[in-house]
PDB file of C-alpha atoms in Angstrom:
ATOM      1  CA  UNK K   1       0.000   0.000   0.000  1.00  0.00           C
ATOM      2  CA  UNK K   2       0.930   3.108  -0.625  1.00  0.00           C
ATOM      3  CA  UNK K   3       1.788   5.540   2.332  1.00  0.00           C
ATOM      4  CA  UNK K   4      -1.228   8.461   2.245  1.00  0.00           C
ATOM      5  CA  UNK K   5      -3.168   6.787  -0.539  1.00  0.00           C
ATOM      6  CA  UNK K   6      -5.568   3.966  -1.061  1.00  0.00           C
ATOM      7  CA  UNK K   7      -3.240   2.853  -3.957  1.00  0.00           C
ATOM      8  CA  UNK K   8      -2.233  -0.964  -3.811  1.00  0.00           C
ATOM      9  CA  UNK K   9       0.476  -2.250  -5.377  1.00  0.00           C
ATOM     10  CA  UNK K  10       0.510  -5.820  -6.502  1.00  0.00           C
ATOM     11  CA  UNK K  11       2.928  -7.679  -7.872  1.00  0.00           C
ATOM     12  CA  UNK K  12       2.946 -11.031  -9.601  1.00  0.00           C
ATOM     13  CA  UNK K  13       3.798 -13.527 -12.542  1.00  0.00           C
ATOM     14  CA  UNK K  14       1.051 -14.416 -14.495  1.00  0.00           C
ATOM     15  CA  UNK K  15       1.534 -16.690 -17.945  1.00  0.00           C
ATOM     16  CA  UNK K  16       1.100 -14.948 -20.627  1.00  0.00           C
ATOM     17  CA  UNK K  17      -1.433 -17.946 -21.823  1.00  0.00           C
ATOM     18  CA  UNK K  18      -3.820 -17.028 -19.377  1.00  0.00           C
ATOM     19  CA  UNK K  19      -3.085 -13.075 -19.189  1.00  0.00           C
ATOM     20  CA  UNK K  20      -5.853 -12.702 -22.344  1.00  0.00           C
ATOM     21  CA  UNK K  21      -8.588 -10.824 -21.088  1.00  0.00           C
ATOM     22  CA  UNK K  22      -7.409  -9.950 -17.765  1.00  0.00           C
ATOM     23  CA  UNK K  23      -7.510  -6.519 -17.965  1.00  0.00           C
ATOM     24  CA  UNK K  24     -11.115  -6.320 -18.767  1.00  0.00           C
ATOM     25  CA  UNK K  25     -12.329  -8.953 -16.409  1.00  0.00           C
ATOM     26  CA  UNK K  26     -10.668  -7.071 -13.695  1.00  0.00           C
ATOM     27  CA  UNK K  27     -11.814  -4.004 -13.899  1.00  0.00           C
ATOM     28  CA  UNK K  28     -15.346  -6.089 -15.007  1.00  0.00           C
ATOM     29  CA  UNK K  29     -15.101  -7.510 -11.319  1.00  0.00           C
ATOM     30  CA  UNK K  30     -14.021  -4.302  -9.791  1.00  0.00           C
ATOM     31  CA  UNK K  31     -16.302  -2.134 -11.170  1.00  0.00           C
ATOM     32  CA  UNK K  32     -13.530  -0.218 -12.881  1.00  0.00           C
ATOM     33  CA  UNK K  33     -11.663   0.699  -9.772  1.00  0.00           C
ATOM     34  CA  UNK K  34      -8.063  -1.446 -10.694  1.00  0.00           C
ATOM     35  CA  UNK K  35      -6.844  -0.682 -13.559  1.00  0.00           C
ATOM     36  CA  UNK K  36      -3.989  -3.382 -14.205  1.00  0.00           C
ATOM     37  CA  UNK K  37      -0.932  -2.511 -15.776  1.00  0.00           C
ATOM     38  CA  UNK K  38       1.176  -5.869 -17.709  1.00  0.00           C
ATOM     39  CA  UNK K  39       5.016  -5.697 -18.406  1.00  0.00           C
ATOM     40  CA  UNK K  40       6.463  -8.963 -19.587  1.00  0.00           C
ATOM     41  CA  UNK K  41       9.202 -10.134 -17.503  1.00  0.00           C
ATOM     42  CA  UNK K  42      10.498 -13.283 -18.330  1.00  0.00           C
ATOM     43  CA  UNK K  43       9.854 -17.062 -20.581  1.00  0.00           C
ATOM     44  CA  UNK K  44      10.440 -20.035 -19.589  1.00  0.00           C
ATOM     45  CA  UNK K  45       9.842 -23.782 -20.746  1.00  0.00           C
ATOM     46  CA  UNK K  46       7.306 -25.419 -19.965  1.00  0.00           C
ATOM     47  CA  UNK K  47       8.188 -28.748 -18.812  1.00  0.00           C
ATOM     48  CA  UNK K  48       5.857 -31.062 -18.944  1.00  0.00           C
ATOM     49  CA  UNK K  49       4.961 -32.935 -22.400  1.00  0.00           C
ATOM     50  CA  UNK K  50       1.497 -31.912 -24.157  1.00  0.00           C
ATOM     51  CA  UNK K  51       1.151 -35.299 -25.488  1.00  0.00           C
ATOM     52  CA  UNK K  52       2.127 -37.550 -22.599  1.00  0.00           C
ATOM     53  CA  UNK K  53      -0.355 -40.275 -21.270  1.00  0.00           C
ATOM     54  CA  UNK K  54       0.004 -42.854 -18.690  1.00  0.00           C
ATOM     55  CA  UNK K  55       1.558 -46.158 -20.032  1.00  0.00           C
ATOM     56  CA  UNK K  56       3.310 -47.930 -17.242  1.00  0.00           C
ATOM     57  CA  UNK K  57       1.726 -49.518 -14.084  1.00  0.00           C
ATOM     58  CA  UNK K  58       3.156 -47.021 -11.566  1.00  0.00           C
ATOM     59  CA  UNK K  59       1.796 -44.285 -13.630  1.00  0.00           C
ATOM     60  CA  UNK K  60      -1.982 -45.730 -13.755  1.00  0.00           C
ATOM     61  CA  UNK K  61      -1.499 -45.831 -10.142  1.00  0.00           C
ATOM     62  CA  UNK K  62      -0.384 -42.891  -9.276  1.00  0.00           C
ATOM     63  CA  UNK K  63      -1.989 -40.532 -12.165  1.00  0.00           C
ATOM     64  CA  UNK K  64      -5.238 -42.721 -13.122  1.00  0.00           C
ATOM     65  CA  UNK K  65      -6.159 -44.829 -15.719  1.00  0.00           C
ATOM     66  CA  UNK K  66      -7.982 -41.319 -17.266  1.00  0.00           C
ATOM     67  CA  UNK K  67      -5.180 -39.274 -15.896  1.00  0.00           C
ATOM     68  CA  UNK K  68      -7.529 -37.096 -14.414  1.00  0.00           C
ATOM     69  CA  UNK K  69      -5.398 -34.147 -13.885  1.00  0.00           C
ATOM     70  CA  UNK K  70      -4.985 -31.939 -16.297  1.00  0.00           C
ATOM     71  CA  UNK K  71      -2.022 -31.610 -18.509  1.00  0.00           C
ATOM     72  CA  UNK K  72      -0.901 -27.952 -18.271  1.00  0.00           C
ATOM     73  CA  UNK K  73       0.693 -27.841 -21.678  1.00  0.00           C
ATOM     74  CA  UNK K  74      -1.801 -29.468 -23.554  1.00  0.00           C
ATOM     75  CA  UNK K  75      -3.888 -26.936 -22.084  1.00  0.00           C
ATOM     76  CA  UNK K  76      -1.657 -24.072 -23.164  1.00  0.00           C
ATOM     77  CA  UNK K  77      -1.635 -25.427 -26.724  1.00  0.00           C
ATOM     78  CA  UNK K  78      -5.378 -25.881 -27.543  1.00  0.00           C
ATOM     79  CA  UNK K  79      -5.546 -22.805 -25.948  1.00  0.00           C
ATOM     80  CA  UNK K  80      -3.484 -21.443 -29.013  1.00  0.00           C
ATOM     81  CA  UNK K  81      -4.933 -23.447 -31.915  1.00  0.00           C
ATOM     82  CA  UNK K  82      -8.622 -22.356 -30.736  1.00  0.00           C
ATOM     83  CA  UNK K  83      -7.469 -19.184 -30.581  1.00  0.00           C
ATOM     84  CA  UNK K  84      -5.563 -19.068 -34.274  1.00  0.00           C
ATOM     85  CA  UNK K  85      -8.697 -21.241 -35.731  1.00  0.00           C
ATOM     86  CA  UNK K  86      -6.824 -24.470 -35.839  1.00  0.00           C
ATOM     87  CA  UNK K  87      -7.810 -28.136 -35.042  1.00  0.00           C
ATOM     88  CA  UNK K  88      -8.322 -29.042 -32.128  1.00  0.00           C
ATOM     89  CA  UNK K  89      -9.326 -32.694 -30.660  1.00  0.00           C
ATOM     90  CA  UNK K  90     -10.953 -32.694 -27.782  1.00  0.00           C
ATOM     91  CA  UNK K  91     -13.552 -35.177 -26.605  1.00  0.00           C
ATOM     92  CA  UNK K  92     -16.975 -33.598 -25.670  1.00  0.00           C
ATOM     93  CA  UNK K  93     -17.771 -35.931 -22.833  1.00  0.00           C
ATOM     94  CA  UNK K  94     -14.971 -36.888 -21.719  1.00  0.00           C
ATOM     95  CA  UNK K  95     -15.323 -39.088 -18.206  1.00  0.00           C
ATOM     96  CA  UNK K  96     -19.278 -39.803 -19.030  1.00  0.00           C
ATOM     97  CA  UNK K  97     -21.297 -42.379 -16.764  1.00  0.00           C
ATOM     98  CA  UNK K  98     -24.732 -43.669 -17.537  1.00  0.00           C
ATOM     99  CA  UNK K  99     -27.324 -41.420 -16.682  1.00  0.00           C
ATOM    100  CA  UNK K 100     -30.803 -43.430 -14.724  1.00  0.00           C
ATOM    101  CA  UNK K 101     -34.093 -41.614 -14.906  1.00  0.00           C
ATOM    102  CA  UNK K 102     -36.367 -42.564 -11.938  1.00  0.00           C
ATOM    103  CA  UNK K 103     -39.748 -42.190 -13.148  1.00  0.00           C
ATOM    104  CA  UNK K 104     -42.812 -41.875 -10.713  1.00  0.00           C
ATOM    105  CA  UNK K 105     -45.065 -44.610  -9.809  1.00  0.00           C
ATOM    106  CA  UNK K 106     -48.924 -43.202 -10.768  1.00  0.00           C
TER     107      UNK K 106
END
């Protein structure tokens, strides 16, 4: 905070991925009072592999046999490819279990 103001000053790294609308959905959420200011600081790799699935036994164990958390980088990149109007293969129900109706007894 700023000494004699109401001014706060936050500072943090945000991926540039999900930076994209942030300005307006902040000042959306504060009713225009922040006004968010973006300076690129650094790149690094990102680590993990987009494509990777579980294939050994200690994986399925640890991860799932659906690997149920998310893969950051494949997240990244369909991110990208939506955005630029490329394919993009996604499954649109994914982890799906049958669905049983009750019906009333008349």
């Amino acid at each position: 905070m700023k000494e004699g103001t109401d001014v706060f000053i936050i500072k943090a790294v945000l991926p540039v991925a999900e930076s994209f609308g942030f300005a307006d959905e902040i000042r959306k959420r504060t009713s225009g009072l922040a006004s968010p200011q973006l300076v690129f600081s650094h790149w690094e790799i990102i680590s993990s592999d987009p494509f990777w699935v579980p294939t050994t036994e200690e994986e399925y164990l640890h991860f799932g046999e659906k690997a149920d958390s998310e893969n950051q980088a494949r997240k990244y990149m369909n991110a990208v490819r939506k955005r630029k109007g490329l394919y993009v293969e996604e499954k649109i129900v994914e982890h799906a279990e049958k669905q049983r109706t009750l019906s009333r007894n008349k």
